[in-house]
Short mmCIF file of C-alpha atoms in Angstrom, two decimals:
data_model
loop_
_atom_site.label_atom_id
_atom_site.label_comp_id
_atom_site.label_asym_id
_atom_site.label_seq_id
_atom_site.Cartn_x
_atom_site.Cartn_y
_atom_site.Cartn_z
CA UNK A 1 0.00 0.00 0.00
CA UNK A 2 1.20 3.50 -0.69
CA UNK A 3 2.48 5.67 2.16
CA UNK A 4 0.90 8.97 3.18
CA UNK A 5 2.65 11.75 1.30
CA UNK A 6 4.27 14.91 2.48
CA UNK A 7 3.81 18.21 0.72
CA UNK A 8 5.98 18.40 -2.39
CA UNK A 9 6.88 14.73 -2.32
CA UNK A 10 7.01 13.05 -5.71
CA UNK A 11 4.73 10.01 -5.97
CA UNK A 12 5.98 7.39 -8.39
CA UNK A 13 3.41 4.57 -8.33
CA UNK A 14 4.98 1.20 -7.57
CA UNK A 15 2.65 -0.33 -10.10
CA UNK A 16 0.35 0.99 -12.80
CA UNK A 17 -1.28 -2.40 -13.15
CA UNK A 18 -3.77 -2.16 -10.31
CA UNK A 19 -6.41 0.46 -9.71
CA UNK A 20 -6.79 -0.48 -6.06
CA UNK A 21 -3.24 0.26 -4.94
CA UNK A 22 -2.03 -3.34 -4.87
CA UNK A 23 1.72 -3.99 -5.01
CA UNK A 24 3.01 -6.38 -7.64
CA UNK A 25 4.46 -8.78 -5.04
CA UNK A 26 1.15 -8.91 -3.15
CA UNK A 27 -0.72 -10.31 -6.11
CA UNK A 28 -0.11 -14.03 -5.54
CA UNK A 29 -1.69 -13.91 -2.09
CA UNK A 30 -4.98 -12.62 -3.40
CA UNK A 31 -7.82 -15.09 -3.12
CA UNK A 32 -10.96 -14.99 -5.24
CA UNK A 33 -13.22 -12.46 -3.49
CA UNK A 34 -16.79 -12.81 -2.31
CA UNK A 35 -19.40 -12.10 -4.95
CA UNK A 36 -21.48 -8.95 -4.66
CA UNK A 37 -25.26 -9.17 -4.64
CA UNK A 38 -28.04 -6.67 -5.11
CA UNK A 39 -29.75 -5.94 -1.77
CA UNK A 40 -33.46 -6.18 -2.55
CA UNK A 41 -36.10 -4.31 -0.59
CA UNK A 42 -38.66 -6.39 1.22
CA UNK A 43 -41.32 -7.64 -1.19
CA UNK A 44 -39.46 -6.40 -4.28
CA UNK A 45 -39.23 -8.55 -7.39
CA UNK A 46 -35.82 -10.25 -7.45
CA UNK A 47 -35.89 -11.32 -11.09
CA UNK A 48 -34.98 -8.75 -13.77
CA UNK A 49 -37.95 -6.49 -14.51
CA UNK A 50 -38.71 -5.95 -18.22
CA UNK A 51 -38.77 -2.22 -18.95
CA UNK A 52 -39.49 0.13 -21.83
CA UNK A 53 -36.48 2.22 -20.91
CA UNK A 54 -33.52 1.55 -18.64
CA UNK A 55 -31.67 4.73 -17.65
CA UNK A 56 -28.38 4.65 -15.75
CA UNK A 57 -26.94 7.81 -14.20
CA UNK A 58 -23.43 7.59 -12.77
CA UNK A 59 -21.17 10.18 -11.22
CA UNK A 60 -19.48 11.35 -8.04
CA UNK A 61 -21.82 12.39 -5.21
CA UNK A 62 -24.88 11.59 -7.32
CA UNK A 63 -27.04 10.38 -4.42
CA UNK A 64 -28.88 13.65 -3.74
CA UNK A 65 -29.70 14.27 -7.39
CA UNK A 66 -30.67 10.64 -7.96
CA UNK A 67 -33.01 10.64 -4.97
CA UNK A 68 -34.70 13.79 -6.26
CA UNK A 69 -35.31 12.23 -9.69
CA UNK A 70 -36.62 8.99 -8.13
CA UNK A 71 -38.97 11.00 -5.89
CA UNK A 72 -40.21 13.14 -8.78
CA UNK A 73 -40.96 10.04 -10.83
CA UNK A 74 -42.78 8.36 -7.92
CA UNK A 75 -40.61 5.34 -8.65
CA UNK A 76 -40.21 2.50 -6.21
CA UNK A 77 -36.73 1.57 -5.08
CA UNK A 78 -36.22 -2.14 -5.82
CA UNK A 79 -32.77 -2.64 -4.46
CA UNK A 80 -29.57 -1.07 -3.21
CA UNK A 81 -26.57 -1.59 -5.44
CA UNK A 82 -23.40 -2.67 -3.62
CA UNK A 83 -20.81 -2.03 -2.35
CA UNK A 84 -22.15 1.06 -0.50
CA UNK A 85 -25.68 0.63 0.74
CA UNK A 86 -28.21 3.36 -0.01
CA UNK A 87 -25.98 5.57 -2.20
CA UNK A 88 -26.51 3.54 -5.40
CA UNK A 89 -29.94 2.16 -6.14
CA UNK A 90 -32.27 0.74 -8.74
CA UNK A 91 -35.81 2.13 -8.94
CA UNK A 92 -38.78 1.14 -11.11
CA UNK A 93 -41.68 3.27 -12.25
CA UNK A 94 -44.55 0.85 -12.91
CA UNK A 95 -46.73 3.44 -14.68
CA UNK A 96 -44.33 4.13 -17.56
CA UNK A 97 -42.22 0.98 -17.13
CA UNK A 98 -39.00 2.93 -16.71
CA UNK A 99 -36.10 1.57 -14.72
CA UNK A 100 -33.60 4.00 -13.25
CA UNK A 101 -30.19 3.12 -11.81
CA UNK A 102 -28.44 5.79 -9.77
CA UNK A 103 -24.77 4.86 -9.45
CA UNK A 104 -22.15 6.41 -7.24
CA UNK A 105 -18.69 6.51 -8.84
CA UNK A 106 -16.95 3.34 -7.58
CA UNK A 107 -14.55 2.11 -10.23
CA UNK A 108 -13.11 -0.82 -8.23
CA UNK A 109 -16.51 -2.50 -8.26
CA UNK A 110 -17.76 -1.29 -11.64
CA UNK A 111 -17.01 -4.55 -13.49
CA UNK A 112 -18.92 -6.58 -10.90
CA UNK A 113 -21.86 -4.17 -10.76
CA UNK A 114 -22.04 -4.21 -14.55
CA UNK A 115 -22.46 -7.98 -14.43
CA UNK A 116 -25.27 -7.59 -11.86
CA UNK A 117 -27.11 -5.06 -14.06
CA UNK A 118 -26.66 -6.72 -17.47
CA UNK A 119 -29.76 -8.94 -16.93
CA UNK A 120 -31.83 -5.73 -16.51
CA UNK A 121 -30.38 -4.29 -19.73
CA UNK A 122 -31.13 -7.57 -21.50
CA UNK A 123 -34.88 -7.24 -20.82
CA UNK A 124 -35.05 -3.49 -21.49
CA UNK A 125 -36.33 -2.29 -24.87
CA UNK A 126 -33.99 0.68 -24.86
CA UNK A 127 -31.03 1.73 -22.71
CA UNK A 128 -29.67 5.22 -22.03
CA UNK A 129 -26.60 5.88 -19.95
CA UNK A 130 -25.62 9.26 -18.51
CA UNK A 131 -22.15 9.77 -17.05
CA UNK A 132 -21.25 12.89 -15.08
CA UNK A 133 -17.62 13.91 -15.15
CA UNK A 134 -15.68 16.98 -14.04
CA UNK A 135 -15.20 19.43 -16.91
CA UNK A 136 -11.41 19.36 -16.48
CA UNK A 137 -11.41 15.78 -17.79
CA UNK A 138 -12.73 16.83 -21.20
CA UNK A 139 -9.94 16.82 -23.79
CA UNK A 140 -10.15 18.94 -26.90
CA UNK A 141 -7.77 20.69 -29.24
CA UNK A 142 -10.15 23.66 -29.04
CA UNK A 143 -10.60 23.67 -25.28
CA UNK A 144 -10.59 27.48 -25.13
CA UNK A 145 -13.94 27.45 -26.97
CA UNK A 146 -15.51 25.88 -23.89
CA UNK A 147 -13.88 27.98 -21.19
CA UNK A 148 -17.13 29.86 -20.40
CA UNK A 149 -19.42 26.82 -20.57
CA UNK A 150 -20.65 25.36 -17.28
CA UNK A 151 -21.51 22.11 -19.01
CA UNK A 152 -20.39 20.22 -22.11
CA UNK A 153 -22.75 17.47 -23.30
CA UNK A 154 -21.45 14.75 -25.60
CA UNK A 155 -22.82 11.42 -26.78
CA UNK A 156 -21.69 8.00 -27.96
CA UNK A 157 -24.12 6.50 -30.48
CA UNK A 158 -26.49 9.27 -29.39
CA UNK A 159 -29.42 10.06 -31.63
CA UNK A 160 -30.60 13.16 -29.84
CA UNK A 161 -30.63 16.29 -31.97
CA UNK A 162 -27.98 18.81 -30.98
CA UNK A 163 -25.78 16.37 -29.08
CA UNK A 164 -22.30 16.12 -30.59
CA UNK A 165 -20.54 12.75 -30.66
CA UNK A 166 -17.70 12.31 -28.19
CA UNK A 167 -14.30 12.54 -29.88
CA UNK A 168 -11.15 10.47 -29.14
CA UNK A 169 -9.21 10.52 -26.86
CA UNK A 170 -12.21 11.04 -24.54
CA UNK A 171 -14.02 8.00 -23.16
CA UNK A 172 -16.28 6.96 -20.30
CA UNK A 173 -15.52 4.52 -17.50
CA UNK A 174 -17.58 2.75 -14.88
CA UNK A 175 -20.87 0.89 -14.85
CA UNK A 176 -22.42 3.12 -17.52
CA UNK A 177 -19.45 2.27 -19.76
CA UNK A 178 -19.82 -1.42 -18.95
CA UNK A 179 -23.53 -1.51 -19.82
CA UNK A 180 -23.03 0.59 -22.98
CA UNK A 181 -20.15 -1.65 -24.03
CA UNK A 182 -22.22 -4.80 -23.42
CA UNK A 183 -25.10 -3.32 -25.47
CA UNK A 184 -22.74 -2.46 -28.33
CA UNK A 185 -21.24 -5.98 -28.39
CA UNK A 186 -24.67 -7.59 -28.16
CA UNK A 187 -26.33 -5.33 -30.76
CA UNK A 188 -28.76 -4.08 -28.11
CA UNK A 189 -30.10 -0.51 -28.55
CA UNK A 190 -28.22 1.92 -26.34
CA UNK A 191 -27.19 5.58 -26.38
CA UNK A 192 -24.64 7.06 -24.01
CA UNK A 193 -24.44 10.67 -22.88
CA UNK A 194 -21.57 12.30 -21.07
CA UNK A 195 -22.02 15.50 -19.14
CA UNK A 196 -18.82 17.34 -18.31
CA UNK A 197 -19.72 19.85 -15.64
CA UNK A 198 -18.02 22.55 -13.63
CA UNK A 199 -19.83 21.61 -10.42
CA UNK A 200 -19.92 18.20 -8.78
CA UNK A 201 -21.97 17.42 -6.74
CA UNK A 202 -24.60 19.08 -8.90
CA UNK A 203 -26.12 22.31 -7.69
CA UNK A 204 -29.20 24.19 -8.97
CA UNK A 205 -27.40 25.54 -12.06
CA UNK A 206 -25.21 22.56 -12.93
CA UNK A 207 -28.25 20.26 -12.67
CA UNK A 208 -30.17 22.13 -15.38
CA UNK A 209 -28.51 20.48 -18.43
CA UNK A 210 -28.91 17.05 -16.80
CA UNK A 211 -32.62 17.64 -16.14
CA UNK A 212 -33.10 18.92 -19.71
CA UNK A 213 -31.35 15.86 -21.08
CA UNK A 214 -33.51 13.54 -18.99
CA UNK A 215 -36.65 15.30 -20.24
CA UNK A 216 -35.52 15.00 -23.86
CA UNK A 217 -34.91 11.30 -23.30
CA UNK A 218 -38.48 10.90 -22.06
CA UNK A 219 -37.72 10.55 -18.38
CA UNK A 220 -40.28 12.59 -16.42
CA UNK A 221 -38.54 14.91 -13.98
CA UNK A 222 -38.80 18.36 -12.50
CA UNK A 223 -37.43 21.45 -14.24
CA UNK A 224 -35.38 22.40 -11.22
CA UNK A 225 -33.30 20.72 -8.54
CA UNK A 226 -32.41 21.94 -5.08
CA UNK A 227 -29.54 20.00 -3.51
CA UNK A 228 -30.18 18.62 -0.03
CA UNK A 229 -28.89 20.95 2.67
CA UNK A 230 -25.60 19.86 4.17
CA UNK A 231 -24.07 20.98 7.43
CA UNK A 232 -20.60 21.20 5.95
CA UNK A 233 -19.65 23.66 3.26
CA UNK A 234 -18.93 22.70 -0.33
CA UNK A 235 -15.60 24.45 -0.18
CA UNK A 236 -13.52 21.33 -0.67
CA UNK A 237 -16.14 19.06 -2.29
CA UNK B 1 -17.09 -12.89 -20.98
CA UNK B 2 -15.85 -13.17 -24.56
CA UNK B 3 -17.62 -11.14 -27.25
CA UNK B 4 -16.80 -12.03 -30.81
CA UNK B 5 -17.85 -9.75 -33.64
CA UNK B 6 -18.63 -12.73 -35.82
CA UNK B 7 -21.68 -14.05 -33.98
CA UNK B 8 -21.51 -17.34 -35.87
CA UNK B 9 -18.33 -18.26 -34.00
CA UNK B 10 -18.73 -19.74 -30.54
CA UNK B 11 -15.05 -19.77 -29.57
CA UNK B 12 -11.83 -18.02 -30.40
CA UNK B 13 -9.53 -20.10 -32.58
CA UNK B 14 -5.87 -19.17 -31.98
CA UNK B 15 -4.24 -22.32 -33.36
CA UNK B 16 -1.02 -21.40 -35.20
CA UNK B 17 -1.40 -17.79 -34.05
CA UNK B 18 1.22 -15.62 -32.41
CA UNK B 19 -0.41 -13.75 -29.53
CA UNK B 20 0.99 -10.46 -28.23
CA UNK B 21 -0.22 -9.27 -24.83
CA UNK B 22 0.82 -6.05 -23.06
CA UNK B 23 1.24 -5.98 -19.31
CA UNK B 24 0.15 -2.79 -17.62
CA UNK B 25 3.63 -1.62 -16.75
CA UNK B 26 5.63 1.51 -15.95
CA UNK B 27 4.81 4.30 -18.39
CA UNK B 28 2.14 2.09 -20.01
CA UNK B 29 4.85 1.45 -22.61
CA UNK B 30 3.67 -2.06 -23.51
CA UNK B 31 0.13 -0.86 -24.17
CA UNK B 32 1.50 1.99 -26.31
CA UNK B 33 3.60 -0.55 -28.24
CA UNK B 34 0.48 -2.63 -28.90
CA UNK B 35 -1.32 0.54 -30.04
CA UNK B 36 1.46 1.12 -32.58
CA UNK B 37 1.29 -2.48 -33.78
CA UNK B 38 -2.50 -2.39 -34.22
CA UNK B 39 -2.50 0.99 -35.98
CA UNK B 40 0.54 0.29 -38.17
CA UNK B 41 -0.56 -3.14 -39.31
CA UNK B 42 -4.21 -2.02 -39.45
CA UNK B 43 -5.27 -5.08 -37.50
CA UNK B 44 -8.97 -5.92 -37.51
CA UNK B 45 -10.97 -5.90 -34.28
CA UNK B 46 -12.48 -9.34 -33.82
CA UNK B 47 -13.86 -9.07 -30.32
CA UNK B 48 -13.39 -8.05 -26.74
CA UNK B 49 -13.33 -9.43 -23.22
CA UNK B 50 -15.14 -8.30 -20.10
CA UNK B 51 -14.44 -9.43 -16.55
CA UNK B 52 -14.85 -7.96 -13.04
CA UNK B 53 -11.05 -7.47 -13.04
CA UNK B 54 -11.40 -5.02 -15.93
CA UNK B 55 -12.74 -1.53 -15.24
CA UNK B 56 -15.28 -0.99 -18.05
CA UNK B 57 -14.36 1.57 -20.71
CA UNK B 58 -16.50 2.81 -23.60
CA UNK B 59 -16.00 5.54 -26.14
CA UNK B 60 -15.06 6.46 -29.69
CA UNK B 61 -12.64 4.32 -31.68
CA UNK B 62 -8.97 4.61 -30.79
CA UNK B 63 -7.77 3.96 -34.35
CA UNK B 64 -8.21 5.73 -37.67
CA UNK B 65 -8.60 2.47 -39.61
CA UNK B 66 -11.61 1.27 -37.56
CA UNK B 67 -13.66 4.48 -37.12
CA UNK B 68 -16.98 2.81 -36.30
CA UNK B 69 -15.67 0.68 -33.46
CA UNK B 70 -15.97 1.55 -29.80
CA UNK B 71 -13.15 1.19 -27.29
CA UNK B 72 -13.48 -1.45 -24.58
CA UNK B 73 -11.35 -2.46 -21.56
CA UNK B 74 -9.84 -5.46 -23.31
CA UNK B 75 -9.88 -5.66 -27.09
CA UNK B 76 -8.77 -8.42 -29.46
CA UNK B 77 -7.21 -7.56 -32.84
CA UNK B 78 -6.33 -9.99 -35.58
CA UNK B 79 -4.05 -9.98 -38.59
CA UNK B 80 -5.28 -13.14 -40.28
CA UNK B 81 -2.60 -13.12 -43.01
CA UNK B 82 0.24 -13.06 -40.49
CA UNK B 83 -1.65 -15.24 -38.00
CA UNK B 84 -1.23 -12.53 -35.41
CA UNK B 85 -3.52 -11.74 -32.48
CA UNK B 86 -2.89 -8.63 -30.39
CA UNK B 87 -4.64 -8.08 -27.06
CA UNK B 88 -5.05 -4.48 -25.91
CA UNK B 89 -5.93 -3.33 -22.39
CA UNK B 90 -7.29 0.16 -21.78
CA UNK B 91 -7.72 0.20 -17.99
CA UNK B 92 -5.81 -0.98 -14.94
CA UNK B 93 -6.93 -4.16 -13.18
CA UNK B 94 -8.88 -4.63 -9.98
CA UNK B 95 -6.36 -6.73 -8.06
CA UNK B 96 -8.78 -9.01 -6.19
CA UNK B 97 -10.04 -10.43 -9.50
CA UNK B 98 -6.76 -10.64 -11.40
CA UNK B 99 -6.05 -14.32 -10.62
CA UNK B 100 -9.41 -15.40 -12.00
CA UNK B 101 -9.03 -13.16 -15.06
CA UNK B 102 -5.57 -14.53 -15.82
CA UNK B 103 -6.86 -18.09 -15.57
CA UNK B 104 -9.59 -17.26 -18.10
CA UNK B 105 -7.17 -15.46 -20.41
CA UNK B 106 -4.69 -18.36 -20.39
CA UNK B 107 -7.50 -20.83 -20.99
CA UNK B 108 -8.66 -18.77 -23.98
CA UNK B 109 -5.21 -18.44 -25.56
CA UNK B 110 -3.45 -21.68 -24.57
CA UNK B 111 -3.71 -23.20 -28.07
CA UNK B 112 -1.62 -20.39 -29.58
CA UNK B 113 1.61 -21.19 -31.41
CA UNK B 114 3.44 -18.75 -29.17
CA UNK B 115 2.66 -15.96 -26.74
CA UNK B 116 4.76 -12.81 -26.37
CA UNK B 117 4.11 -10.63 -23.31
CA UNK B 118 5.45 -7.08 -23.55
CA UNK B 119 6.37 -5.17 -20.43
CA UNK B 120 8.61 -2.53 -18.88
CA UNK B 121 10.63 -2.16 -15.71
CA UNK B 122 11.90 0.88 -13.84
CA UNK B 123 15.02 2.27 -15.50
CA UNK B 124 16.82 2.52 -12.17
CA UNK B 125 16.54 -1.27 -11.77
CA UNK B 126 19.02 -1.74 -14.62
CA UNK B 127 22.23 -2.41 -12.70
CA UNK B 128 24.78 -2.49 -15.53
CA UNK B 129 24.55 0.69 -17.56
CA UNK B 130 26.39 -0.74 -20.62
CA UNK B 131 24.05 -3.71 -20.85
CA UNK B 132 21.10 -3.90 -23.22
CA UNK B 133 18.05 -1.90 -22.10
CA UNK B 134 15.98 -5.02 -22.81
CA UNK B 135 15.62 -8.22 -20.87
CA UNK B 136 13.58 -11.32 -21.53
CA UNK B 137 12.35 -14.46 -19.99
CA UNK B 138 11.29 -17.40 -22.11
CA UNK B 139 9.84 -20.82 -21.46
CA UNK B 140 11.86 -23.88 -22.49
CA UNK B 141 9.51 -24.52 -25.41
CA UNK B 142 9.89 -20.96 -26.64
CA UNK B 143 13.68 -21.12 -26.34
CA UNK B 144 13.77 -24.40 -28.25
CA UNK B 145 11.61 -23.07 -31.07
CA UNK B 146 13.51 -19.76 -31.35
CA UNK B 147 17.04 -20.93 -30.56
CA UNK B 148 18.42 -19.47 -33.80
CA UNK B 149 17.13 -15.97 -33.12
CA UNK B 150 17.77 -15.91 -29.36
CA UNK B 151 21.36 -17.18 -29.79
CA UNK B 152 22.18 -14.70 -32.55
CA UNK B 153 24.05 -12.09 -30.54
CA UNK B 154 24.36 -9.83 -33.58
CA UNK B 155 20.60 -9.30 -33.51
CA UNK B 156 19.42 -10.06 -29.99
CA UNK B 157 21.52 -8.79 -27.09
CA UNK B 158 18.89 -9.07 -24.40
CA UNK B 159 19.77 -10.21 -20.92
CA UNK B 160 17.87 -13.18 -19.55
CA UNK B 161 15.87 -12.32 -16.45
CA UNK B 162 15.90 -14.91 -13.68
CA UNK B 163 14.49 -12.99 -10.69
CA UNK B 164 11.18 -13.43 -8.90
CA UNK B 165 9.90 -9.94 -9.60
CA UNK B 166 10.06 -7.32 -12.33
CA UNK B 167 9.70 -3.98 -10.58
CA UNK B 168 7.23 -1.83 -12.49
CA UNK B 169 6.35 -4.76 -14.74
CA UNK B 170 2.77 -4.97 -13.55
CA UNK B 171 1.09 -8.32 -14.03
CA UNK B 172 3.57 -9.41 -16.75
CA UNK B 173 5.52 -12.01 -14.79
CA UNK B 174 2.40 -13.55 -13.23
CA UNK B 175 0.87 -13.88 -16.68
CA UNK B 176 4.10 -15.37 -18.02
CA UNK B 177 4.11 -18.00 -15.25
CA UNK B 178 0.45 -18.83 -15.88
CA UNK B 179 1.18 -19.52 -19.57
CA UNK B 180 4.35 -21.46 -18.73
CA UNK B 181 2.40 -23.71 -16.36
CA UNK B 182 0.12 -24.62 -19.25
CA UNK B 183 3.19 -25.49 -21.36
CA UNK B 184 2.46 -22.70 -23.86
CA UNK B 185 5.60 -21.36 -25.64
CA UNK B 186 5.81 -17.96 -24.00
CA UNK B 187 8.30 -15.10 -23.84
CA UNK B 188 8.23 -11.98 -21.70
CA UNK B 189 10.15 -9.09 -23.24
CA UNK B 190 10.64 -5.90 -21.28
CA UNK B 191 12.48 -2.62 -21.58
CA UNK B 192 13.98 -0.60 -18.75
CA UNK B 193 12.38 2.85 -18.90
CA UNK B 194 11.10 5.72 -16.80
CA UNK B 195 7.72 7.41 -16.48
CA UNK B 196 7.22 10.35 -18.83
CA UNK B 197 6.63 10.52 -22.57
CA UNK B 198 6.93 6.81 -23.31
CA UNK B 199 5.93 6.95 -26.97
CA UNK B 200 9.58 6.53 -28.01
CA UNK B 201 9.96 3.55 -25.67
CA UNK B 202 6.89 2.02 -27.31
CA UNK B 203 8.42 2.39 -30.80
CA UNK B 204 11.68 0.90 -29.56
CA UNK B 205 9.89 -2.10 -28.06
CA UNK B 206 8.13 -2.71 -31.39
CA UNK B 207 11.46 -2.39 -33.24
CA UNK B 208 13.14 -4.84 -30.90
CA UNK B 209 10.29 -7.31 -31.17
CA UNK B 210 10.55 -7.03 -34.94
CA UNK B 211 14.17 -8.21 -34.72
CA UNK B 212 13.05 -11.45 -33.17
CA UNK B 213 9.75 -11.88 -34.90
CA UNK B 214 10.30 -10.45 -38.37
CA UNK B 215 8.46 -13.42 -39.85
CA UNK B 216 5.08 -12.51 -38.41
CA UNK B 217 5.38 -8.80 -37.71
CA UNK B 218 6.60 -8.01 -41.23
CA UNK B 219 6.83 -4.32 -40.49
CA UNK B 220 9.71 -3.69 -42.89
CA UNK B 221 8.10 -1.88 -45.78
CA UNK B 222 10.80 0.38 -47.12
CA UNK B 223 13.89 -0.84 -48.95
CA UNK B 224 16.35 0.50 -46.34
CA UNK B 225 15.25 -2.07 -43.77
CA UNK B 226 13.42 0.54 -41.68
CA UNK B 227 9.73 0.55 -41.00
CA UNK B 228 7.02 3.13 -40.64
CA UNK B 229 4.76 3.19 -37.60
CA UNK B 230 1.33 4.81 -37.51
CA UNK B 231 0.39 6.80 -34.42
CA UNK B 232 -3.24 6.17 -33.43
CA UNK B 233 -5.60 9.11 -32.98
CA UNK B 234 -6.13 8.16 -29.32
CA UNK B 235 -2.61 9.50 -28.70
CA UNK B 236 -3.85 13.06 -29.30
CA UNK B 237 -3.49 15.24 -26.22
CA UNK B 238 -1.56 12.50 -24.41
CA UNK B 239 -0.58 15.04 -21.77
CA UNK B 240 -3.91 16.86 -21.54
CA UNK B 241 -5.30 20.05 -23.01
CA UNK B 242 -3.33 23.10 -24.02
CA UNK B 243 -2.86 25.55 -21.20
CA UNK B 244 -5.89 27.83 -21.05
CA UNK B 245 -5.45 31.43 -22.27
CA UNK B 246 -7.22 32.65 -19.13
CA UNK B 247 -4.15 31.76 -17.14
CA UNK B 248 -2.19 34.65 -18.65
#
């Protein structure tokens, strides 16, 4: 494991091979880990629910925004998605048969969670993924064009008017990437949207483009979002 | 999970194929070398792999010659004329699943004619400065089948590695041992290098591999014995965006 760093200290990673800070000589001792499972609510259907539309939203500190969308839709939470209970969840709206997955950024588990959610994508007629990323991660040769924009919206196989296709070398990672990749390989309909934003977690202004996108995709939601009040400031968040 | 583009195929046939696999090593040099190989030889994407050990990746194609493809965490590229299969990784591994992933990967590729794993090691681990910046490790079967090339000191001056660990080499040695256990002819070739702009290291690894494996790489196009490498479009902005004007 890496040591705590002092100010100004140069950090040369001992290995680039492992996301989770494993040393190369520790690898042999690793046993096959326990499998993750979806934590179903009492009385909820445990088999994959067929849906008209399966929407996945993933990003850092997405819980507050996700809860607001679920509440607005009057959807019922079916299960918590591991590893963190209650931050990531799957909700179903029986009236319009829309399934919504709210996913906290957790790359170490994203491969496993993808495998848990693929059965839901398999029985969905259409899949949309939305990934929220900090704006600084957007790479462009004309980056100065976007210096005043709060949000940059891009798509991969997106068929929404006005959404520009994502250009290399940009890409998405995580569960949304896993589901979109599975759909592509399996010839299953899927469009991916990436929202590069100046403000994460989303606030009233930064949430606007996300809400507009959801509405355009046919996901009923409010026109505004007020983040839940927190006791601590957002100064370092 | 193996996804093959040709849905009529149920398994990957690698008989008589040479398989090149990058380890995720210092400077990502081995992955960059595989990028150069795929782009220069315009290899065809035949499928991809998914596994909990692989952090999922999705996005626009990394190569100019396959514009409609989408990147994935682990991609498989084929050059059917040269019987060449190149594996490309685009994300680091999740360590707790690596053993199971390596078992699956070895099982998938164990029928190959030979497997070459590319890697790198920290430059400061090279103890003798005058020695070759490359080192290798090869299974007995590989050595037997390539005795002519490996013993030709005019071409190959690599030092044989015998240690238990390659510092900075990522999962390369573990993967090598897994193939060796299955009696697959396997070689691990690595270059001593440092973090930074490793695009030159990647070209040098490809050049060195070409010395040994000229028969299947066949990268020599021009009459002077040199070869031309194509840089993939995913190498644009390798070190991020231009500095914003607002800074000044």
